[in-house]
mmCIF file of C-alpha atoms in Angstrom:
data_model
loop_
_atom_site.group_PDB
_atom_site.id
_atom_site.type_symbol
_atom_site.label_atom_id
_atom_site.label_comp_id
_atom_site.label_asym_id
_atom_site.label_seq_id
_atom_site.Cartn_x
_atom_site.Cartn_y
_atom_site.Cartn_z
ATOM 1 C CA MET A 4 -0.099 0.025 -0.451
ATOM 2 C CA GLN A 5 1.706 3.441 -0.673
ATOM 3 C CA ARG A 6 2.212 4.996 2.223
ATOM 4 C CA THR A 7 2.049 8.805 1.808
ATOM 5 C CA THR A 8 5.124 11.443 3.035
ATOM 6 C CA ARG A 9 2.233 12.759 5.529
ATOM 7 C CA ARG A 10 2.431 9.620 7.417
ATOM 8 C CA ALA A 11 5.953 8.845 6.961
ATOM 9 C CA ALA A 12 6.158 12.670 8.688
ATOM 10 C CA ILE A 13 4.533 11.940 11.683
ATOM 11 C CA LEU A 14 5.798 8.313 12.326
ATOM 12 C CA ALA A 15 9.184 9.792 11.851
ATOM 13 C CA THR A 16 7.926 12.126 14.462
ATOM 14 C CA SER A 17 6.888 9.722 17.020
ATOM 15 C CA THR A 18 10.008 7.703 16.642
ATOM 16 C CA ALA A 19 11.418 10.975 17.866
ATOM 17 C CA LEU A 20 8.864 11.348 20.408
ATOM 18 C CA ALA A 21 8.938 7.765 22.602
ATOM 19 C CA LEU A 22 13.368 7.971 21.621
ATOM 20 C CA THR A 23 13.305 11.623 23.942
ATOM 21 C CA LEU A 24 10.887 9.538 26.449
ATOM 22 C CA ALA A 25 12.957 6.554 26.557
ATOM 23 C CA ALA A 26 16.088 8.624 27.133
ATOM 24 C CA CYS A 27 14.942 11.145 29.487
ATOM 25 C CA SER A 28 13.039 8.099 31.612
ATOM 26 C CA SER A 29 16.523 6.338 31.504
ATOM 27 C CA ALA A 30 18.548 9.228 32.734
ATOM 28 C CA GLU A 31 15.883 10.069 35.836
ATOM 29 C CA GLY A 32 15.872 6.925 36.865
ATOM 30 C CA ASP A 33 11.723 5.837 36.597
ATOM 31 C CA GLY A 34 11.147 4.122 34.087
ATOM 32 C CA ASP A 35 7.789 5.851 34.266
ATOM 33 C CA ALA A 36 6.623 7.220 30.501
ATOM 34 C CA ALA A 37 3.056 8.134 31.725
ATOM 35 C CA GLY A 38 1.787 11.529 29.544
ATOM 36 C CA GLU A 39 3.148 9.732 26.520
ATOM 37 C CA GLU A 40 0.189 10.263 23.217
ATOM 38 C CA LYS A 41 -0.547 6.532 22.897
ATOM 39 C CA GLY A 42 -0.591 7.610 18.468
ATOM 40 C CA ALA A 43 -2.355 10.267 15.671
ATOM 41 C CA ILE A 44 -5.519 9.345 14.351
ATOM 42 C CA THR A 45 -7.128 10.897 11.580
ATOM 43 C CA ILE A 46 -10.794 10.148 10.534
ATOM 44 C CA GLY A 47 -11.303 11.132 7.118
ATOM 45 C CA VAL A 48 -15.268 12.523 7.656
ATOM 46 C CA HIS A 49 -17.727 12.397 4.513
ATOM 47 C CA SER A 50 -18.873 16.201 3.733
ATOM 48 C CA GLY A 51 -22.258 16.451 4.374
ATOM 49 C CA TRP A 52 -22.902 13.190 5.931
ATOM 50 C CA GLU A 53 -24.956 13.528 9.588
ATOM 51 C CA GLU A 54 -24.847 10.019 10.991
ATOM 52 C CA GLY A 55 -20.812 10.116 10.188
ATOM 53 C CA ILE A 56 -20.001 13.690 11.313
ATOM 54 C CA ALA A 57 -22.209 12.280 14.653
ATOM 55 C CA ALA A 58 -20.029 8.789 14.688
ATOM 56 C CA SER A 59 -16.703 11.058 14.188
ATOM 57 C CA HIS A 60 -16.953 13.812 16.355
ATOM 58 C CA LEU A 61 -17.772 10.445 19.286
ATOM 59 C CA TRP A 62 -14.811 8.971 18.092
ATOM 60 C CA LYS A 63 -12.608 11.852 18.169
ATOM 61 C CA TYR A 64 -13.930 12.462 22.213
ATOM 62 C CA ILE A 65 -13.623 8.248 22.974
ATOM 63 C CA LEU A 66 -9.915 8.389 21.578
ATOM 64 C CA GLU A 67 -9.142 12.126 22.717
ATOM 65 C CA GLU A 68 -10.252 10.200 26.501
ATOM 66 C CA GLU A 69 -7.691 7.439 26.229
ATOM 67 C CA GLY A 70 -4.669 9.710 24.693
ATOM 68 C CA TYR A 71 -4.428 9.293 21.449
ATOM 69 C CA THR A 72 -4.275 12.651 18.802
ATOM 70 C CA VAL A 73 -7.529 12.684 16.943
ATOM 71 C CA GLU A 74 -7.936 14.953 13.985
ATOM 72 C CA LEU A 75 -10.709 15.117 11.297
ATOM 73 C CA GLU A 76 -10.943 16.036 8.371
ATOM 74 C CA THR A 77 -14.209 16.690 6.130
ATOM 75 C CA ALA A 78 -14.155 15.935 2.238
ATOM 76 C CA ASP A 79 -16.940 14.567 -0.429
ATOM 77 C CA ALA A 80 -16.357 10.651 0.059
ATOM 78 C CA GLY A 81 -14.492 10.226 -3.312
ATOM 79 C CA VAL A 82 -11.679 12.116 -1.179
ATOM 80 C CA VAL A 83 -12.036 10.485 1.356
ATOM 81 C CA PHE A 84 -11.456 6.792 -0.087
ATOM 82 C CA THR A 85 -8.902 7.568 -2.496
ATOM 83 C CA GLY A 86 -7.134 9.006 1.119
ATOM 84 C CA LEU A 87 -7.860 6.142 3.364
ATOM 85 C CA ALA A 88 -6.838 3.395 0.412
ATOM 86 C CA GLN A 89 -3.192 5.332 0.018
ATOM 87 C CA GLY A 90 -2.796 6.124 3.647
ATOM 88 C CA ASP A 91 -3.829 9.913 4.554
ATOM 89 C CA TYR A 92 -6.622 9.127 6.357
ATOM 90 C CA ASP A 93 -6.343 6.325 8.732
ATOM 91 C CA VAL A 94 -10.649 5.184 9.745
ATOM 92 C CA ASN A 95 -13.902 6.353 8.170
ATOM 93 C CA PHE A 96 -17.023 5.387 10.155
ATOM 94 C CA ASP A 97 -19.236 5.774 7.247
ATOM 95 C CA THR A 98 -19.205 3.169 4.814
ATOM 96 C CA TRP A 99 -22.636 2.478 3.541
ATOM 97 C CA LEU A 100 -22.559 -1.201 2.105
ATOM 98 C CA PRO A 101 -23.534 -3.360 0.215
ATOM 99 C CA ALA A 102 -24.607 -0.204 -2.219
ATOM 100 C CA THR A 103 -24.290 2.165 -1.626
ATOM 101 C CA HIS A 104 -20.287 2.565 -1.593
ATOM 102 C CA GLU A 105 -19.444 -0.235 -3.657
ATOM 103 C CA SER A 106 -17.433 1.383 -6.639
ATOM 104 C CA TYR A 107 -14.983 2.570 -3.937
ATOM 105 C CA LEU A 108 -14.361 -0.621 -2.800
ATOM 106 C CA GLU A 109 -14.459 -2.326 -5.959
ATOM 107 C CA LYS A 110 -11.581 0.432 -7.121
ATOM 108 C CA TYR A 111 -9.543 0.487 -3.336
ATOM 109 C CA GLY A 112 -10.307 -2.368 -1.500
ATOM 110 C CA GLU A 113 -6.935 -4.219 -1.525
ATOM 111 C CA ASP A 114 -5.509 -1.224 0.324
ATOM 112 C CA LEU A 115 -8.770 -0.677 2.983
ATOM 113 C CA GLU A 116 -9.818 -3.306 5.934
ATOM 114 C CA ASP A 117 -12.795 -3.610 6.910
ATOM 115 C CA LEU A 118 -12.914 -2.936 11.256
ATOM 116 C CA GLY A 119 -17.104 -4.286 11.411
ATOM 117 C CA VAL A 120 -20.610 -2.419 11.104
ATOM 118 C CA TRP A 121 -22.080 -0.292 13.674
ATOM 119 C CA HIS A 122 -25.354 0.333 12.449
ATOM 120 C CA GLU A 123 -27.849 -2.861 10.618
ATOM 121 C CA ASP A 124 -30.542 -0.589 8.171
ATOM 122 C CA ALA A 125 -29.674 2.102 6.337
ATOM 123 C CA PRO A 126 -31.561 2.283 3.766
ATOM 124 C CA LEU A 127 -30.900 4.888 0.426
ATOM 125 C CA THR A 128 -34.561 7.125 -0.052
ATOM 126 C CA ILE A 129 -36.902 9.787 -1.955
ATOM 127 C CA ALA A 130 -38.570 12.155 0.213
ATOM 128 C CA VAL A 131 -40.876 14.836 -0.592
ATOM 129 C CA ASN A 132 -42.953 16.995 1.844
ATOM 130 C CA GLU A 133 -45.653 15.226 4.298
ATOM 131 C CA ASP A 134 -48.636 16.096 2.053
ATOM 132 C CA ALA A 135 -47.178 15.617 -1.281
ATOM 133 C CA PRO A 136 -50.130 14.461 -4.017
ATOM 134 C CA ILE A 137 -48.034 11.026 -4.468
ATOM 135 C CA ASP A 138 -46.918 8.065 -1.891
ATOM 136 C CA THR A 139 -44.780 6.479 -5.040
ATOM 137 C CA LEU A 140 -41.780 6.938 -6.966
ATOM 138 C CA ALA A 141 -44.382 5.155 -9.485
ATOM 139 C CA GLU A 142 -46.569 8.748 -9.496
ATOM 140 C CA LEU A 143 -43.383 11.059 -9.562
ATOM 141 C CA ALA A 144 -42.927 11.183 -13.690
ATOM 142 C CA GLU A 145 -46.317 12.212 -14.153
ATOM 143 C CA ASN A 146 -46.974 14.503 -11.025
ATOM 144 C CA ALA A 147 -43.592 16.289 -12.572
ATOM 145 C CA ASP A 148 -45.231 20.227 -12.534
ATOM 146 C CA ALA A 149 -46.188 19.928 -8.568
ATOM 147 C CA PHE A 150 -42.806 19.468 -8.077
ATOM 148 C CA GLY A 151 -40.933 22.883 -10.313
ATOM 149 C CA ASN A 152 -40.041 19.406 -12.054
ATOM 150 C CA ARG A 153 -36.888 18.478 -10.377
ATOM 151 C CA ILE A 154 -35.153 16.132 -8.065
ATOM 152 C CA VAL A 155 -32.894 18.091 -4.979
ATOM 153 C CA GLY A 156 -29.942 16.208 -4.633
ATOM 154 C CA ILE A 157 -26.424 16.472 -3.005
ATOM 155 C CA GLU A 158 -22.937 16.024 -3.945
ATOM 156 C CA SER A 159 -21.609 14.830 -7.023
ATOM 157 C CA GLY A 160 -19.807 12.173 -5.340
ATOM 158 C CA ALA A 161 -22.184 10.394 -3.359
ATOM 159 C CA GLY A 162 -23.023 6.446 -3.780
ATOM 160 C CA LEU A 163 -26.720 8.140 -3.424
ATOM 161 C CA THR A 164 -26.359 10.718 -6.531
ATOM 162 C CA LYS A 165 -24.874 7.511 -8.383
ATOM 163 C CA ILE A 166 -27.944 4.893 -7.518
ATOM 164 C CA THR A 167 -30.385 7.569 -8.456
ATOM 165 C CA GLN A 168 -28.464 8.726 -11.911
ATOM 166 C CA GLU A 169 -28.000 5.228 -13.214
ATOM 167 C CA SER A 170 -30.868 3.557 -11.573
ATOM 168 C CA VAL A 171 -33.612 5.588 -9.633
ATOM 169 C CA ILE A 172 -34.057 7.657 -12.904
ATOM 170 C CA PRO A 173 -34.272 5.316 -15.917
ATOM 171 C CA THR A 174 -36.581 3.507 -13.501
ATOM 172 C CA TYR A 175 -39.151 5.213 -13.211
ATOM 173 C CA GLY A 176 -38.526 7.147 -16.140
ATOM 174 C CA LEU A 177 -37.690 11.094 -14.848
ATOM 175 C CA GLU A 178 -35.201 12.016 -17.527
ATOM 176 C CA ASP A 179 -37.192 14.568 -18.282
ATOM 177 C CA MET A 180 -37.380 15.652 -14.510
ATOM 178 C CA GLU A 181 -34.422 18.229 -13.786
ATOM 179 C CA TYR A 182 -31.811 16.238 -11.531
ATOM 180 C CA LEU A 183 -29.960 19.235 -9.397
ATOM 181 C CA ILE A 184 -26.230 17.938 -8.381
ATOM 182 C CA SER A 185 -25.183 20.171 -5.193
ATOM 183 C CA SER A 186 -24.363 19.426 -1.979
ATOM 184 C CA THR A 187 -26.255 18.101 1.263
ATOM 185 C CA PRO A 188 -26.217 21.148 3.695
ATOM 186 C CA ALA A 189 -28.167 22.715 0.331
ATOM 187 C CA MET A 190 -30.464 20.047 -0.736
ATOM 188 C CA LEU A 191 -31.332 20.476 3.059
ATOM 189 C CA ALA A 192 -32.116 24.279 2.789
ATOM 190 C CA GLU A 193 -34.083 23.561 -0.229
ATOM 191 C CA LEU A 194 -35.859 21.310 2.070
ATOM 192 C CA GLU A 195 -36.470 23.476 5.079
ATOM 193 C CA ALA A 196 -37.775 26.258 2.648
ATOM 194 C CA ALA A 197 -40.408 24.704 0.896
ATOM 195 C CA THR A 198 -41.871 22.566 4.236
ATOM 196 C CA GLU A 199 -41.694 25.546 5.732
ATOM 197 C CA ALA A 200 -43.838 27.561 2.691
ATOM 198 C CA GLY A 201 -45.762 24.753 2.603
ATOM 199 C CA GLU A 202 -44.158 23.574 -1.278
ATOM 200 C CA ASN A 203 -44.175 20.494 -2.606
ATOM 201 C CA ILE A 204 -40.516 19.226 -2.877
ATOM 202 C CA ALA A 205 -38.550 15.797 -3.455
ATOM 203 C CA VAL A 206 -35.406 15.659 -2.663
ATOM 204 C CA THR A 207 -32.783 12.370 -2.241
ATOM 205 C CA LEU A 208 -32.465 11.619 1.543
ATOM 206 C CA TRP A 209 -31.163 8.084 3.804
ATOM 207 C CA ARG A 210 -32.297 7.030 7.312
ATOM 208 C CA PRO A 211 -31.264 7.213 9.821
ATOM 209 C CA HIS A 212 -31.434 10.838 9.618
ATOM 210 C CA TRP A 213 -32.271 13.656 11.550
ATOM 211 C CA ALA A 214 -34.512 15.945 9.126
ATOM 212 C CA TYR A 215 -36.425 13.437 9.395
ATOM 213 C CA ASP A 216 -37.936 14.445 12.743
ATOM 214 C CA ALA A 217 -37.075 17.857 11.853
ATOM 215 C CA TYR A 218 -38.989 18.343 9.262
ATOM 216 C CA PRO A 219 -42.873 16.940 7.597
ATOM 217 C CA ILE A 220 -41.625 14.941 5.236
ATOM 218 C CA LYS A 221 -42.170 11.041 4.009
ATOM 219 C CA ASP A 222 -40.031 8.426 1.960
ATOM 220 C CA LEU A 223 -41.575 7.606 -1.400
ATOM 221 C CA GLN A 224 -42.278 4.063 -2.063
ATOM 222 C CA ASP A 225 -39.956 2.460 -4.223
ATOM 223 C CA PRO A 226 -42.276 -0.438 -6.150
ATOM 224 C CA GLU A 227 -39.341 -1.351 -8.872
ATOM 225 C CA GLY A 228 -36.290 -1.405 -5.548
ATOM 226 C CA ALA A 229 -34.379 0.620 -7.768
ATOM 227 C CA LEU A 230 -32.610 2.079 -4.295
ATOM 228 C CA GLY A 231 -31.891 -1.043 -3.510
ATOM 229 C CA GLU A 232 -32.332 -2.478 0.220
ATOM 230 C CA PRO A 233 -30.565 -0.806 3.457
ATOM 231 C CA ASP A 234 -27.009 -0.661 3.699
ATOM 232 C CA ALA A 235 -24.971 -1.406 7.051
ATOM 233 C CA ILE A 236 -23.244 0.894 8.032
ATOM 234 C CA HIS A 237 -19.007 0.205 8.291
ATOM 235 C CA THR A 238 -16.482 0.892 9.534
ATOM 236 C CA TYR A 239 -13.251 1.476 7.544
ATOM 237 C CA ALA A 240 -9.935 1.503 7.420
ATOM 238 C CA HIS A 241 -6.795 1.419 5.743
ATOM 239 C CA ALA A 242 -5.015 -1.666 5.185
ATOM 240 C CA GLY A 243 -2.868 -3.038 8.079
ATOM 241 C CA PHE A 244 -4.767 -0.428 10.707
ATOM 242 C CA SER A 245 -5.528 -3.116 12.961
ATOM 243 C CA GLU A 246 -1.965 -4.079 13.001
ATOM 244 C CA GLU A 247 -1.172 -0.207 13.516
ATOM 245 C CA PHE A 248 -3.856 0.211 16.296
ATOM 246 C CA PRO A 249 -4.770 -2.894 17.861
ATOM 247 C CA GLU A 250 -6.716 -1.784 20.506
ATOM 248 C CA VAL A 251 -8.790 1.277 18.645
ATOM 249 C CA ALA A 252 -9.455 -1.905 15.639
ATOM 250 C CA GLU A 253 -11.106 -3.756 18.836
ATOM 251 C CA TRP A 254 -12.521 -0.946 20.431
ATOM 252 C CA ILE A 255 -14.535 -0.442 16.767
ATOM 253 C CA GLY A 256 -15.159 -3.637 16.721
ATOM 254 C CA ASN A 257 -16.917 -3.548 19.721
ATOM 255 C CA PHE A 258 -19.249 -0.320 18.332
ATOM 256 C CA SER A 259 -22.310 -0.087 17.395
ATOM 257 C CA MET A 260 -25.818 2.335 17.066
ATOM 258 C CA ASP A 261 -29.001 1.573 16.755
ATOM 259 C CA ALA A 262 -31.298 4.305 15.336
ATOM 260 C CA ASP A 263 -32.675 5.548 18.216
ATOM 261 C CA THR A 264 -29.805 6.464 19.698
ATOM 262 C CA LEU A 265 -28.042 7.569 16.889
ATOM 263 C CA SER A 266 -31.331 9.885 16.052
ATOM 264 C CA GLU A 267 -30.734 10.996 19.739
ATOM 265 C CA LEU A 268 -27.376 12.225 19.167
ATOM 266 C CA GLU A 269 -27.821 13.776 15.541
ATOM 267 C CA ASN A 270 -30.632 15.498 17.231
ATOM 268 C CA LEU A 271 -28.903 17.217 19.717
ATOM 269 C CA MET A 272 -25.803 17.849 17.309
ATOM 270 C CA PHE A 273 -27.362 19.253 14.241
ATOM 271 C CA ASN A 274 -30.801 20.391 15.728
ATOM 272 C CA GLU A 275 -30.702 21.421 19.019
ATOM 273 C CA MET A 276 -27.296 22.773 18.976
ATOM 274 C CA GLY A 277 -27.187 24.029 15.155
ATOM 275 C CA GLY A 278 -24.410 22.132 13.696
ATOM 276 C CA GLU A 279 -22.400 24.684 15.652
ATOM 277 C CA ASP A 280 -20.509 22.915 18.537
ATOM 278 C CA ASN A 281 -19.891 19.090 17.534
ATOM 279 C CA ASP A 282 -17.682 18.341 20.208
ATOM 280 C CA GLY A 283 -19.826 19.914 22.747
ATOM 281 C CA ALA A 284 -23.120 18.100 21.632
ATOM 282 C CA VAL A 285 -20.971 14.922 21.985
ATOM 283 C CA GLU A 286 -19.309 16.036 25.168
ATOM 284 C CA GLN A 287 -23.194 16.653 26.599
ATOM 285 C CA TRP A 288 -24.922 13.421 24.890
ATOM 286 C CA VAL A 289 -21.964 11.109 26.474
ATOM 287 C CA ALA A 290 -22.918 12.942 30.333
ATOM 288 C CA ASP A 291 -25.742 11.777 29.822
ATOM 289 C CA ASN A 292 -24.974 8.556 28.527
ATOM 290 C CA PRO A 293 -21.917 6.967 30.473
ATOM 291 C CA ASP A 294 -22.625 3.760 29.724
ATOM 292 C CA PHE A 295 -22.161 3.930 25.836
ATOM 293 C CA VAL A 296 -18.851 4.726 26.021
ATOM 294 C CA ALA A 297 -17.821 1.994 29.186
ATOM 295 C CA GLY A 298 -19.788 -0.526 27.027
ATOM 296 C CA ILE A 299 -17.247 0.155 23.919
ATOM 297 C CA THR A 300 -13.864 0.921 25.421
ATOM 298 C CA GLY A 301 -14.735 -1.566 28.673
#
């Protein structure tokens, strides 16, 4: 696997630090290496995917409490998987399989390591306002005018975008509708504006997501199964991560969140606190759920 200059620099710095601490410890005659950091871990975070943002900030808290130095870097999914495969990023908590991120695993799978599933039921959806005049994707084409003749999407590199383009649109004859590829924040802004104004809107979305609690929306039924079966959310790392960080890999293997638990964290982070202090939201949530972290690292 290709190792980057950045990772080499980190390892070199860590080695130098370890040697310095060892020398100081020997000189002082006390072999205690207390205070030595356990290592630096970079988490790649998919831009706009709130469940991954929530999980990543939670793990930043967990790992820092255990003595690791943690950096979060946010990018489009394609950039994250490329960086993960090259060793620029160590771990990603938002890999949806078998469908959403399948193409990235096909491309980079030999350079990646699956650390386990932490959420079992994660369907992709096309959502509309709750009082929309249709209930299924099969009705959308003939009612396109009611939705401004468009579907509002998210980032171009998202697996949901690819599946919508290659499966949903041709399956349901939606080629004449504008498929607006934008960003997750832009899509959510349009969703909020439309629902507040009492207007119809169709957006690409997924569960779990805090938007289902924040806005009056519903999923369109998918009778042809164009969106596929629900995915599971995995944690992926660069190849060799479990050898480099065996303790962390074991903890990640213990990690799971059901829909209610994840929604509770997301609602606090993005609804109540507006996404303005994600680390603070995690600290508050952990204080209210002390047994959750203990169940992972204990």
